[in-house]
Each structure stands twice: as structure tokens, then as C-alpha cells.
Coordinates of C-alpha atoms and ligand atoms in Angstrom, one line a residue:
M51 CA 42.8 22.9 49.1
T52 CA 44.4 25.8 46.6
F53 CA 41.1 28.6 46.6
K54 CA 42.4 32.2 46.7
K55 CA 39.6 34.7 47.3
A56 CA 39.0 37.5 44.8
T57 CA 39.7 41.0 46.4
W58 CA 36.4 42.7 47.7
P59 CA 35.0 45.4 46.7
R60 CA 35.2 44.6 43.1
K61 CA 32.5 45.3 40.1
L62 CA 30.3 42.1 39.7
R63 CA 28.5 40.4 36.6
S64 CA 25.3 42.4 37.4
Q65 CA 26.9 45.5 37.1
E66 CA 26.8 44.9 33.0
W67 CA 23.1 45.2 33.6
F68 CA 22.2 47.7 36.6
G69 CA 25.6 49.6 37.0
G70 CA 25.5 52.7 34.7
T71 CA 23.3 55.6 33.3
S72 CA 22.6 54.9 30.0
R73 CA 19.7 53.8 28.4
D74 CA 20.0 50.3 28.7
H75 CA 21.3 50.4 32.3
I76 CA 18.0 52.7 33.2
Y77 CA 15.8 49.7 31.6
H78 CA 17.0 46.9 33.4
R79 CA 16.5 48.4 36.8
S80 CA 13.5 50.8 36.3
W81 CA 11.6 47.8 34.9
M82 CA 12.9 45.9 38.5
K83 CA 12.0 48.4 40.3
N84 CA 8.4 47.9 39.6
Q85 CA 8.3 45.5 42.4
G86 CA 8.9 48.1 45.0
L87 CA 12.8 48.0 44.7
P88 CA 14.6 50.8 46.6
A89 CA 17.4 52.3 43.8
D90 CA 20.5 51.4 46.7
L91 CA 20.0 47.9 46.0
F92 CA 21.5 48.2 42.6
D93 CA 24.3 50.1 43.8
G94 CA 26.8 47.1 43.4
R95 CA 26.0 44.7 45.8
P96 CA 25.7 40.7 45.2
V97 CA 22.5 39.6 43.1
I98 CA 21.3 36.6 43.8
G99 CA 19.0 34.3 41.5
I100 CA 17.1 31.6 43.7
C101 CA 16.4 28.9 41.6
N102 CA 13.7 27.4 42.7
T103 CA 11.8 24.3 41.6
W104 CA 8.6 24.5 43.8
S105 CA 5.8 23.4 42.2
E106 CA 2.5 22.5 43.2
L107 CA 3.2 18.9 40.5
T108 CA 6.2 18.2 42.6
P109 CA 5.0 17.4 45.7
C110 CA 8.1 16.9 47.5
N111 CA 9.4 20.6 46.6
A112 CA 5.7 22.0 47.3
H113 CA 7.1 23.6 50.1
L114 CA 9.8 26.1 48.6
R115 CA 8.4 29.2 48.3
D116 CA 8.3 29.0 52.3
L117 CA 11.8 28.2 52.2
A118 CA 13.1 30.2 49.8
Q119 CA 12.1 33.4 51.8
R120 CA 14.0 32.3 54.7
V121 CA 17.2 32.2 52.0
K122 CA 15.8 35.3 50.8
H123 CA 16.3 36.6 54.7
G124 CA 19.6 35.5 54.8
I125 CA 20.9 37.4 51.7
Y126 CA 19.6 40.5 52.4
E127 CA 20.9 40.5 55.8
A128 CA 24.7 39.8 54.1
G129 CA 23.6 42.8 51.6
G130 CA 22.8 40.7 48.8
L131 CA 19.7 41.5 46.8
P132 CA 17.7 38.2 46.2
L133 CA 16.0 38.2 43.0
E134 CA 13.6 34.5 43.0
F135 CA 12.4 32.5 39.4
P136 CA 11.3 29.2 39.0
V137 CA 12.5 26.4 36.6
F138 CA 11.1 23.3 34.9
S139 CA 10.3 21.2 38.1
P140 CA 10.6 17.6 37.2
G141 CA 8.2 15.4 39.7
E142 CA 8.9 12.2 40.4
S143 CA 5.6 11.3 41.3
S144 CA 3.7 12.1 38.2
L145 CA 5.5 12.8 35.0
R146 CA 5.3 10.7 32.5
P147 CA 6.7 8.7 30.7
T148 CA 9.3 9.4 33.8
A149 CA 10.9 12.3 35.3
M150 CA 14.3 11.3 34.2
M151 CA 13.5 12.5 30.5
Y152 CA 13.1 15.9 31.9
R153 CA 15.9 15.9 34.0
N154 CA 18.2 17.0 31.1
L155 CA 15.3 19.9 30.4
C156 CA 15.8 21.5 33.7
A157 CA 19.3 21.7 33.3
M158 CA 18.9 23.6 30.2
D159 CA 16.9 25.6 31.6
V160 CA 18.8 26.3 34.8
E161 CA 21.8 27.4 32.8
E162 CA 20.5 29.6 30.5
A163 CA 18.2 31.3 33.0
L164 CA 21.6 31.4 34.9
R165 CA 23.6 33.0 32.0
A166 CA 21.3 35.5 30.7
N167 CA 20.1 37.0 33.8
P168 CA 21.9 39.5 35.8
L169 CA 22.8 37.3 38.6
D170 CA 26.0 37.1 40.5
G171 CA 25.7 33.9 42.5
V172 CA 23.2 31.5 42.9
V173 CA 20.8 29.6 45.2
L174 CA 19.8 26.2 43.8
M175 CA 16.5 25.1 46.1
V176 CA 16.3 21.3 45.3
G177 CA 14.6 18.5 47.2
C178 CA 12.8 15.7 44.7
D179 CA 15.1 13.3 43.2
K180 CA 15.6 15.0 39.2
T181 CA 15.5 18.7 40.6
T182 CA 19.0 18.2 42.8
P183 CA 20.9 16.8 39.9
A184 CA 19.2 19.1 37.4
L185 CA 20.0 22.4 39.0
M186 CA 23.7 21.4 39.8
M187 CA 24.2 20.2 36.3
G188 CA 23.2 23.4 35.0
A189 CA 25.1 25.5 37.8
A190 CA 27.9 23.7 37.0
S191 CA 27.8 24.6 33.0
V192 CA 27.4 28.2 34.2
D193 CA 30.2 28.0 36.5
I194 CA 28.8 31.4 38.5
P195 CA 29.2 31.2 42.8
A196 CA 26.3 28.6 43.7
I197 CA 24.8 27.1 46.5
A198 CA 22.5 23.9 47.1
V199 CA 19.8 23.5 50.0
T200 CA 17.3 20.9 50.1
G201 CA 13.7 20.9 50.8
G202 CA 14.3 18.1 53.6
P203 CA 12.5 14.7 53.5
M204 CA 9.3 14.0 55.1
L205 CA 8.3 13.3 58.6
S206 CA 8.5 9.0 59.2
G207 CA 5.4 7.2 58.0
Q208 CA 3.4 5.8 60.6
W209 CA 0.5 3.3 60.2
R210 CA -1.0 1.4 62.5
G211 CA 1.9 0.9 64.7
Q212 CA 4.4 0.4 61.6
T213 CA 6.9 2.9 60.8
L214 CA 6.6 3.2 56.9
G215 CA 9.1 4.3 54.2
S216 CA 8.4 6.3 51.2
G217 CA 8.6 4.0 48.1
T218 CA 9.9 0.9 50.5
A219 CA 6.6 0.4 52.0
L220 CA 4.5 1.0 48.4
W221 CA 6.7 -1.6 46.7
Q222 CA 6.8 -4.2 49.9
M223 CA 2.5 -3.9 50.4
S224 CA 2.0 -3.9 46.8
E225 CA 3.4 -7.6 46.7
M226 CA 2.0 -8.3 49.8
V227 CA -1.4 -7.7 48.2
K228 CA -0.1 -10.0 45.4
S229 CA 1.1 -13.0 47.3
G230 CA -2.5 -12.5 49.7
E231 CA -0.8 -11.4 52.6
L232 CA -2.3 -7.6 52.9
N233 CA -5.8 -7.0 51.4
Q234 CA -6.7 -3.7 49.2
T235 CA -9.0 -2.1 51.7
D236 CA -5.8 -2.1 54.1
F237 CA -3.4 -1.0 51.2
L238 CA -5.7 2.1 50.6
D239 CA -5.5 3.1 54.3
A240 CA -1.9 3.5 54.5
E241 CA -2.1 5.4 51.1
Q242 CA -2.1 8.9 53.7
A243 CA -0.1 7.5 56.2
M244 CA 2.7 7.1 53.8
S245 CA 3.2 10.8 53.4
R246 CA 2.4 13.0 56.4
S247 CA 4.3 16.3 55.8
P248 CA 6.0 17.9 53.3
G249 CA 9.2 16.9 52.0
S250 CA 11.0 14.5 49.7
C251 CA 10.8 10.6 50.3
N252 CA 12.2 9.8 53.4
T253 CA 14.3 6.8 52.9
M254 CA 17.7 6.6 51.5
G255 CA 16.0 6.6 48.0
T256 CA 17.4 9.0 45.5
A257 CA 16.5 12.4 47.3
S258 CA 18.1 11.6 50.3
S259 CA 20.9 10.1 48.3
M260 CA 21.2 13.2 46.1
A261 CA 21.2 15.6 49.3
S262 CA 23.9 13.7 50.7
M263 CA 26.1 13.8 47.4
V264 CA 25.5 17.8 47.3
E265 CA 26.7 17.5 51.0
A266 CA 29.4 15.5 50.1
L267 CA 30.5 16.8 47.2
G268 CA 30.6 19.9 49.2
M269 CA 28.0 22.1 47.3
A270 CA 26.1 22.3 50.4
L271 CA 26.3 23.7 53.8
S272 CA 27.4 21.2 56.4
G273 CA 24.1 19.2 58.0
N274 CA 22.1 20.2 55.1
A275 CA 21.1 17.1 53.8
A276 CA 19.2 15.0 56.8
I277 CA 17.1 18.0 58.3
P278 CA 13.0 17.2 58.1
A279 CA 11.5 19.8 55.8
V280 CA 9.4 20.1 58.7
D281 CA 11.5 21.2 61.5
S282 CA 12.5 24.9 62.4
R283 CA 16.5 23.9 61.6
R284 CA 15.3 23.3 58.0
R285 CA 14.3 27.2 57.7
V286 CA 17.8 28.0 59.8
M287 CA 19.7 26.2 57.4
A288 CA 17.8 28.5 54.7
Q289 CA 18.7 31.6 55.8
L290 CA 22.5 30.6 56.4
T291 CA 22.3 29.3 52.8
G292 CA 21.0 32.8 52.1
R293 CA 23.8 34.5 54.0
R294 CA 26.8 32.3 52.7
I295 CA 25.9 32.9 48.8
V296 CA 26.4 36.7 49.3
D297 CA 29.6 35.6 51.0
M298 CA 30.6 33.1 48.1
V299 CA 30.0 35.7 45.7
K300 CA 32.5 38.2 47.1
D301 CA 35.2 35.6 47.5
D302 CA 34.2 34.2 44.0
L303 CA 34.0 30.9 45.1
K304 CA 32.9 28.9 42.3
P305 CA 31.5 25.0 41.2
S306 CA 34.7 25.3 39.5
D307 CA 36.8 25.1 42.9
I308 CA 34.4 22.9 44.9
L309 CA 33.5 20.4 42.3
T310 CA 37.0 18.5 41.8
R311 CA 38.0 15.1 41.5
N312 CA 38.6 14.9 45.5
A313 CA 35.5 16.0 45.5
F314 CA 33.2 13.2 43.4
E315 CA 35.7 10.6 45.1
N316 CA 34.4 11.8 48.5
A317 CA 31.1 11.4 46.9
I318 CA 31.1 8.0 46.0
R319 CA 32.3 7.3 48.8
T320 CA 29.9 8.5 51.0
N321 CA 26.9 6.8 48.7
G322 CA 28.3 3.6 49.6
A323 CA 28.2 4.4 53.4
I324 CA 24.6 5.3 53.2
G325 CA 23.3 2.5 51.4
G326 CA 22.5 5.0 48.7
S327 CA 20.3 5.0 45.5
T328 CA 21.9 3.6 42.5
N329 CA 20.6 6.7 40.6
A330 CA 23.5 9.1 42.1
V331 CA 25.6 6.8 39.1
I332 CA 24.2 8.2 36.7
H333 CA 23.5 11.9 38.1
L334 CA 27.2 12.3 39.6
L335 CA 28.6 10.9 36.0
A336 CA 26.2 13.9 34.5
I337 CA 27.6 16.5 36.9
A338 CA 31.1 15.5 36.6
G339 CA 30.7 15.5 32.6
R340 CA 29.8 19.4 33.1
I341 CA 32.3 20.4 35.4
G342 CA 35.2 18.8 33.0
V343 CA 36.0 15.8 35.8
D344 CA 36.3 12.2 34.0
L345 CA 34.6 10.5 36.3
T346 CA 33.8 6.5 34.9
L347 CA 31.6 3.8 36.2
E348 CA 35.1 2.3 37.0
D349 CA 35.5 5.3 39.7
W350 CA 32.3 3.7 41.4
D351 CA 33.9 0.7 41.6
R352 CA 37.0 1.0 42.7
L353 CA 36.0 3.9 45.1
G354 CA 32.8 2.1 46.5
R355 CA 34.6 -1.3 47.0
D356 CA 35.6 -1.2 50.3
I357 CA 33.3 1.1 51.9
P358 CA 30.9 -0.6 54.8
T359 CA 27.4 1.2 54.6
I360 CA 26.8 2.4 58.2
V361 CA 23.9 3.7 58.1
N362 CA 20.9 1.8 58.4
L363 CA 18.0 3.2 56.5
M364 CA 15.4 1.7 54.2
P365 CA 15.7 0.5 51.5
S366 CA 18.9 -1.4 52.6
G367 CA 18.2 -1.1 56.6
Q368 CA 15.5 0.1 58.5
H369 CA 15.1 3.7 59.8
L370 CA 14.2 6.4 58.0
M371 CA 15.9 10.2 57.5
E372 CA 14.3 11.8 60.7
D373 CA 16.1 9.3 62.7
F374 CA 19.0 9.5 60.6
Y375 CA 19.2 13.5 61.3
Y376 CA 18.4 13.1 65.1
A377 CA 21.3 10.6 64.8
G378 CA 23.6 13.2 63.9
G379 CA 22.8 13.3 60.0
L380 CA 25.3 13.3 57.5
P381 CA 28.3 15.0 59.0
V382 CA 28.8 11.7 61.4
V383 CA 28.8 9.9 58.1
L384 CA 31.8 11.9 56.9
K385 CA 33.5 11.7 59.8
S386 CA 33.7 8.1 59.9
L387 CA 34.9 8.0 56.4
L388 CA 37.6 10.3 57.5
D389 CA 38.4 8.7 60.5
G390 CA 39.0 5.4 58.3
G391 CA 41.4 7.2 55.9
K392 CA 38.5 7.5 53.2
L393 CA 38.0 11.0 52.4
H394 CA 40.1 13.8 50.6
A395 CA 39.9 16.2 54.0
D396 CA 41.1 18.7 52.6
A397 CA 38.3 19.1 49.9
L398 CA 36.8 22.7 49.5
T399 CA 33.0 23.4 50.5
V400 CA 31.0 26.3 50.1
S401 CA 31.9 26.9 53.2
G402 CA 35.3 28.2 52.4
Q403 CA 36.7 25.4 54.6
S404 CA 37.8 22.1 54.2
I405 CA 35.5 19.1 54.3
A406 CA 37.3 18.2 57.7
E407 CA 36.6 21.4 59.0
D408 CA 33.2 21.9 58.2
I409 CA 33.0 18.1 59.8
G410 CA 34.6 19.5 62.9
D411 CA 34.2 17.0 66.5
V412 CA 30.7 15.5 65.6
Q413 CA 29.0 13.2 67.8
N414 CA 26.9 9.9 67.1
W415 CA 23.7 9.9 69.2
N416 CA 22.3 6.8 67.9
E417 CA 24.7 3.6 66.7
D418 CA 21.5 1.6 65.8
V419 CA 21.4 4.3 62.8
I420 CA 24.6 5.0 62.3
R421 CA 26.5 2.1 63.0
P422 CA 30.3 2.2 63.7
V423 CA 32.3 0.2 61.0
E424 CA 32.4 -3.1 62.8
Q425 CA 28.5 -3.5 62.9
A426 CA 27.9 -1.9 59.5
L427 CA 25.2 -3.4 57.7
T428 CA 27.3 -4.7 54.9
Q429 CA 30.9 -4.5 54.6
Q430 CA 30.9 -4.0 50.9
G431 CA 28.3 -0.7 50.6
G432 CA 29.1 0.8 47.5
I433 CA 27.9 0.3 44.2
A434 CA 29.0 -2.8 41.8
V435 CA 29.8 -2.2 38.4
L436 CA 29.3 -5.2 36.1
K437 CA 30.3 -6.4 32.8
G438 CA 30.4 -9.0 30.4
N439 CA 29.2 -9.9 26.9
L440 CA 25.9 -8.6 28.1
A441 CA 26.9 -5.0 29.0
P442 CA 30.1 -4.3 27.5
N443 CA 29.7 -0.6 29.0
G444 CA 28.7 -1.6 32.4
A445 CA 25.3 -2.1 34.6
V446 CA 25.1 -1.8 38.0
I447 CA 23.6 -3.8 41.5
K448 CA 23.4 -2.3 44.9
P449 CA 24.7 -5.2 47.1
S450 CA 23.4 -4.0 50.4
A451 CA 19.9 -3.9 48.8
A452 CA 20.1 -7.5 47.0
S453 CA 20.1 -10.8 49.0
P454 CA 23.1 -12.7 49.6
H455 CA 22.3 -15.8 48.3
L456 CA 21.3 -14.6 44.4
M457 CA 24.6 -12.6 44.3
Q458 CA 26.3 -15.4 42.4
H459 CA 23.7 -17.2 40.5
T460 CA 23.0 -18.9 37.2
G461 CA 19.6 -19.3 35.7
R462 CA 17.3 -19.5 32.9
A463 CA 16.1 -16.4 31.0
V464 CA 12.5 -15.0 31.2
V465 CA 12.4 -12.0 28.5
F466 CA 9.9 -9.7 28.4
E467 CA 10.4 -7.6 25.1
D468 CA 9.3 -4.1 27.0
I469 CA 7.4 -3.2 29.9
D470 CA 4.2 -3.6 28.1
D471 CA 4.9 -7.2 27.8
Y472 CA 6.1 -7.2 31.0
K473 CA 2.8 -5.5 32.4
A474 CA 0.9 -8.0 30.2
R475 CA 2.0 -10.9 31.3
I476 CA 3.7 -10.7 34.7
N477 CA 0.4 -12.2 36.3
D478 CA -0.2 -14.8 34.2
D479 CA -0.2 -17.9 35.8
A480 CA 0.9 -20.1 32.2
L481 CA 4.2 -18.0 32.2
D482 CA 7.1 -20.1 32.4
V483 CA 9.0 -19.2 35.4
D484 CA 10.5 -20.1 38.7
E485 CA 12.0 -18.6 41.5
T486 CA 15.2 -20.0 39.8
C487 CA 14.9 -18.1 36.7
I488 CA 16.6 -14.5 35.7
M489 CA 14.0 -12.0 34.6
V490 CA 15.0 -9.7 31.7
M491 CA 13.6 -6.9 30.4
K492 CA 14.8 -4.9 27.7
N493 CA 13.8 -1.5 26.3
C494 CA 13.8 0.5 28.8
G495 CA 16.7 2.2 28.9
P496 CA 17.2 6.3 28.3
R497 CA 15.9 6.0 24.7
G498 CA 13.9 3.0 24.6
Y499 CA 11.6 4.0 27.5
P500 CA 12.3 6.6 26.8
G501 CA 13.9 8.1 30.1
M502 CA 15.2 5.2 31.4
A503 CA 11.7 4.6 34.0
E504 CA 12.6 3.2 36.9
V505 CA 11.1 -0.3 36.5
G506 CA 13.9 -2.3 36.9
N507 CA 12.8 -4.1 40.3
M508 CA 10.1 -5.9 38.0
G509 CA 7.7 -7.0 40.8
L510 CA 7.8 -11.1 41.0
P511 CA 4.8 -13.4 39.5
P512 CA 2.7 -13.9 41.7
K513 CA 2.9 -17.9 41.7
V514 CA 6.3 -17.5 42.9
L515 CA 5.5 -15.0 45.2
K516 CA 2.8 -17.4 46.8
K517 CA 5.7 -19.8 47.5
G518 CA 6.9 -16.8 50.0
I519 CA 9.9 -16.3 47.4
K520 CA 10.5 -12.1 48.0
D521 CA 13.7 -12.3 45.5
M522 CA 14.7 -13.2 42.5
V523 CA 17.4 -12.2 39.6
R524 CA 16.4 -9.4 37.6
I525 CA 18.2 -7.5 34.6
S526 CA 17.1 -4.6 32.5
D527 CA 18.6 -1.4 31.0
A528 CA 16.2 0.4 32.8
R529 CA 16.9 2.1 36.5
M530 CA 15.5 1.8 40.2
S531 CA 14.1 3.3 42.5
G532 CA 16.4 4.4 45.5
T533 CA 13.5 3.5 47.5
A534 CA 13.6 -0.3 45.8
Y535 CA 15.5 -3.0 46.9
G536 CA 16.4 -6.5 45.7
T537 CA 19.1 -8.5 43.2
V538 CA 18.1 -6.1 40.6
V539 CA 21.0 -5.5 37.6
L540 CA 20.4 -2.2 36.2
H541 CA 21.6 0.3 33.6
T542 CA 22.8 -2.5 31.2
S543 CA 24.8 -0.5 28.9
P544 CA 24.7 -0.2 26.0
E545 CA 21.3 -0.1 26.0
A546 CA 19.0 -3.0 24.2
A547 CA 17.2 0.2 21.9
M548 CA 20.3 0.8 20.7
G549 CA 21.6 -2.5 19.9
G550 CA 23.0 -3.6 23.2
P551 CA 23.8 -6.9 23.4
L552 CA 20.8 -7.0 26.2
A553 CA 18.2 -6.6 22.8
I554 CA 19.1 -10.0 21.6
V555 CA 18.7 -12.4 25.0
Q556 CA 16.1 -15.0 24.1
N557 CA 13.7 -17.0 26.8
G558 CA 15.6 -19.7 27.8
D559 CA 19.3 -18.8 27.3
M560 CA 20.8 -19.0 30.2
I561 CA 22.5 -15.7 32.5
E562 CA 25.6 -15.7 35.0
I563 CA 25.7 -13.3 37.6
D564 CA 28.6 -12.9 39.8
V565 CA 28.8 -9.9 41.6
A566 CA 32.0 -11.1 43.6
N567 CA 34.1 -11.2 40.3
R568 CA 31.7 -8.2 38.9
R569 CA 30.3 -10.6 35.9
L570 CA 27.4 -10.6 33.5
H571 CA 27.7 -13.6 31.3
L572 CA 25.1 -14.6 28.5
D573 CA 26.2 -17.8 27.9
L574 CA 26.4 -17.7 24.0
S575 CA 29.4 -17.6 22.1
Q576 CA 30.2 -14.6 20.4
E577 CA 29.5 -15.9 16.8
E578 CA 25.6 -16.6 18.1
I579 CA 25.5 -12.9 19.9
E580 CA 26.8 -11.2 16.5
R581 CA 24.3 -13.5 14.1
R582 CA 21.4 -12.5 16.4
L583 CA 22.7 -9.1 16.4
S584 CA 22.9 -8.9 12.9
G585 CA 19.5 -9.2 12.6
W586 CA 18.2 -6.7 15.2
V587 CA 15.6 -3.8 14.2
A588 CA 15.7 -0.5 16.8
P589 CA 12.2 -1.5 18.3
V590 CA 12.0 2.3 18.7
G591 CA 10.7 4.9 15.9
R592 CA 12.8 8.4 15.9
P593 CA 9.9 10.8 17.3
V594 CA 8.9 13.2 14.7
S595 CA 8.8 16.4 16.8
G596 CA 9.2 18.2 20.0
Y597 CA 11.4 17.6 23.0
A598 CA 10.9 13.7 22.7
R599 CA 13.0 14.2 19.2
L600 CA 16.1 16.0 21.2
F601 CA 15.6 13.2 23.4
H602 CA 16.1 10.3 21.3
D603 CA 18.5 11.9 19.0
H604 CA 20.9 13.4 21.9
V605 CA 20.6 11.1 24.7
E606 CA 23.7 9.4 26.0
G607 CA 24.2 5.9 27.4
A608 CA 23.7 5.2 30.9
D609 CA 27.6 4.6 31.2
K610 CA 27.6 8.4 30.7
G611 CA 25.3 10.2 32.2
A612 CA 22.3 10.0 29.9
D613 CA 23.3 13.7 29.4
F614 CA 22.8 15.4 26.2
D615 CA 25.6 14.6 23.4
F616 CA 25.8 18.8 23.3
L617 CA 25.6 19.7 27.0
T618 CA 28.8 18.0 28.5
G619 CA 31.7 20.4 29.0
S620 CA 31.2 24.1 31.2
R621 CA 30.1 26.8 28.6
G622 CA 30.4 29.8 31.5
H623 CA 28.3 32.8 32.3
A624 CA 29.5 34.7 29.1
V625 CA 26.3 36.0 27.4
P626 CA 27.2 34.7 24.0
R627 CA 25.6 38.3 22.4
D628 CA 24.1 41.2 24.1
S629 CA 20.7 42.8 22.1
H630 CA 21.2 46.2 24.2
Ligands
FES999 FE1 9.5 13.1 45.3 FE2 10.6 10.9 46.1 S1 9.2 11.5 44.8 S2 11.6 12.7 46.7

């Protein structure tokens, strides 16, 4: 921890707009004053943006305007001027073709809005899956003081005496309908019971994982990740966040001070301990790319290898985010890592203290929810990165969500050329498949889908489900919802639509997966792979125009975080050209 506070008072960036008597200064101030802002609010105090992903089309973030009011209270209390603004909000549940296609669009929106406006610092209001990494990416590229506050998870789903986890219950019930264990009427009845309150998915899905990543990275106040959206303490957290950003601006505590390599290593280990989403791999790679930290898939494998998963939450375990909060939340997990020598104790956080100081003397209030290390769900909780001739640049699997008996398996490939092919044939009883086969799906990567949809956890064929089989090995270049589970190999890179070896797998080819040895092997000679690749034709046409064209031309592989090639790196806050 080498951070040295800036001196205060000093002239802030916002004063370039507001701090003078020229025509332009009057212009900037006067128009702002049409909102009824008193003159003394432009006296050189920190101007704080509240970057809000509120949207009724992003239901997980639909309560963020209310929460922003609490942030404003905090900013005013600490002597700052809050100015709330909207950015494109990529909502997970409705956006087509997939919210992931718009993560980078949101990140661009955030970056440009922060740089172009008279802001000295920013509070990032996030929640739903893609909103968190997008705002972190944009803020990292501008590198003004920034702090995140998440919207918090929904209350636990409750239905007929059962606890329903967001997403996880949906996938399970859908399979039960197919196997005949649940009827459609009951499935529909459970719909409202799954989503009982404002907030993000209540499982340890991508939203909860990313909220935990933000806290482990040191970019949110300690304890932020798990507080339920409707708990009064979520509002308190928002208010304290508002107070804190003002001091961060005075100290000039920036993302580049916090988002060090050690911070990312802490986050990767934390993801193993919480049984976090595979999506965190992509998002952390992208955030690291924005701040100049050379993070790789190998780091994920190396750092996560010996991390036990101690958080007993769905989809890997049994409980939900509400239970996690009542047990003590993420600080208890960080303490466990710290005690095990798996956390860089001196990593700086938004508090201005080290992460160890933030954690303090926390207590675990429920050892079934946050397990002691000796009773971990699995001792190998990290994301495993597989490599081989089927994934030269790597693929990932989440061992804690997979079936132990399938972690080493050789099977006959049953190939789907894309998601439409899968949907068209999966329910056909004539499909030549049994539980020993390996289901392969192509063309669902960043360029192929486009946007790399969460379709990698392909539902099993009904004729296999009816035998009582719950899991099969599945391989694709897609992602998987953080709420999903199964022996699912994802993010196979290079993707099929960019000519990766996945593109030439055929029905009947034998594939070997060996998680312990990190191996993903297509049982063909190199000559045969090259012969097939020489005849390969890209299945995806280049979009003629629009954002889809930009995305197609510039999105990078999953192994690099699927950011745009021209957006990696930090560009700072200097305005390229001032027009006034
Ligand atoms: Fe928004 Fe899960 S769909 S957090």
C-alpha cells in the first residue's frame, strides 16, 4: 500500500468548467443553475457524478434511482455536489441477442460521459450482470476517483415451502418439465415466487459474483456485496458511499491506485472461495485490460487451483444471498482467505485503508452458509482452465458446479452447428445421443452468436433426462449463466466463428476432457485438424452497418475478456479538444 494522499484544498477538474468569470464559465454554471442549484455549490467543492444504470428494462436495477437519492444525501453531507446521469443499461433478462453484446457499448458510454463532463469523481450504480463490469471498465479507462455501490440481491424465492434461487430454479424446473417430474401449470405458478423483490439474482450468479469481485478488488466499501436490495442497510451503504467518494476526490484516490495486480489476484481467489461465476473470468480480464494489468487465463487457473469453495450458495450449494448476508457476507470470506495466507493483506481499497483493515475482526454467524475451510464444498474451488488441440487459447470449467464423475471423461461428440441447430434437434427422439456422449455447440462465441450468449449449459435431450440422468459433458464457445450448473466447458478459444478448432468437430469424433490435468483433447491427428480447417468457411456474415458491424470487427476473444481491441488501456480524463 503505497498511496499518498493529495493535498487539499486544491483546484479540481470541474473548475475548468465552473471556476471562473469568463463567458464559458458563466455558460456552464448558468445552465446547471436551471435545476435550482445555489451558487455556492460551484465554489470548488468536488463535483460527483452518479452514473446510474437504472432502467425499467433492467428490472434488477429498477430501484437504483431510489438508491441514488441516498448516495446524493451522502455526497451533500460530505460537502460535494452530486449530479446523477444515466448510461446505457444492459439488462440481462430481456436484451437480444444477449446483454453481453452491449457490455462494451455501456462501457464506452460510461467512459465518454465521465471524460466529457465536469466531474471530479463518480459513484457507479450497478447491479445486473453486465452493468457492473461495464461501469468498472469505463471508469478504469478514465481513471478519476470512482467507487461502486451495487443494488443488492433480491429476497430469496419462496414457493410452496421451497426456496427458489434466481435462474437456478428456472433451469431445474425447466428440465423437470421435460422429464415429466413437474407439470407446466406448477412451473407457471412458480414464476412470481422466483422474483419477490427489487434486486439482482439472489444466487451466486454473475451479478452476485461481480458484486463480490468489486468488493474484493477494493472498489466498493466493505460489506457492500451481499446486503439485500430491500434491506434498510442497503440504503445506509449507499449513503456512506456518497460520503466516501467526496473524500476520495480530496485525496485523489483513483482506480489505478486500487486496481493493482494484487487486487486482481485477491479477486480471483475470492471467486474460488465463493464458487463464483465463470463470467467473472471474462469481466476481470476486460477490467484488467483497461487499467494496464496483464492478467491472463493462466492467472485464473494458477491462483484459483488451491482455493476451497466455502460459500454454500446456489448454484454450487444450497443457500441464497440473503443467507450469505446474515452469515456475515463477503468480509467473512475475505477473512478466511486472509487467515489462510491467500489474500494480499495490504491491497488498498476505496476506504483509503488496506483490505485487511477493512475486514477487521468479522465473525461468521452461520457455518453452514459460510463453511470453515475443513468443511468446504470442494477443496478445488477455482475456475479450471483447460487447454489442448480443441482449445489452443483455453477454455474454462467451474468444477464446483460440475459432476465429479464426469471430470475425466472421453465421449463421442454430438455436434450442433449453432444454437438454432441445437434448438431444432435436441428434443428429437431420433437424435443419436446417450449420456456418455459429449454435446458440442459451435458458433456461440463473441463474434459467432454475436455477443457470446449464455447458452453453454445446453439442456439435456429429453430421452436422456427421462432415464434420470442430470448431467452430461457439454462443450461450446458460449458462456453460461452464473446461476447454472453442470459439467460444462465454456469460452473455448479461439471461437468457432473465428476459425478455432471447435469449428471442425464432427459427429462421432472422440473428445477427452481431463479437468485434473487441464486437458481438452480432440482425438484427431494434427494433419486431419489442419485438413478440415483448410476447408472451413466462416459461417457468420459481416454485418453491413451499425453497432453490430463495430462489434463483429473489433470484439476480441473470450480469452482476452471480449473487449474491443481499440478500448484496452486507460486513456485518462483529459478532454481531447475543448470546443469552448
Ligand atoms: Fe439481472 Fe440476474 S438477470 S442480475
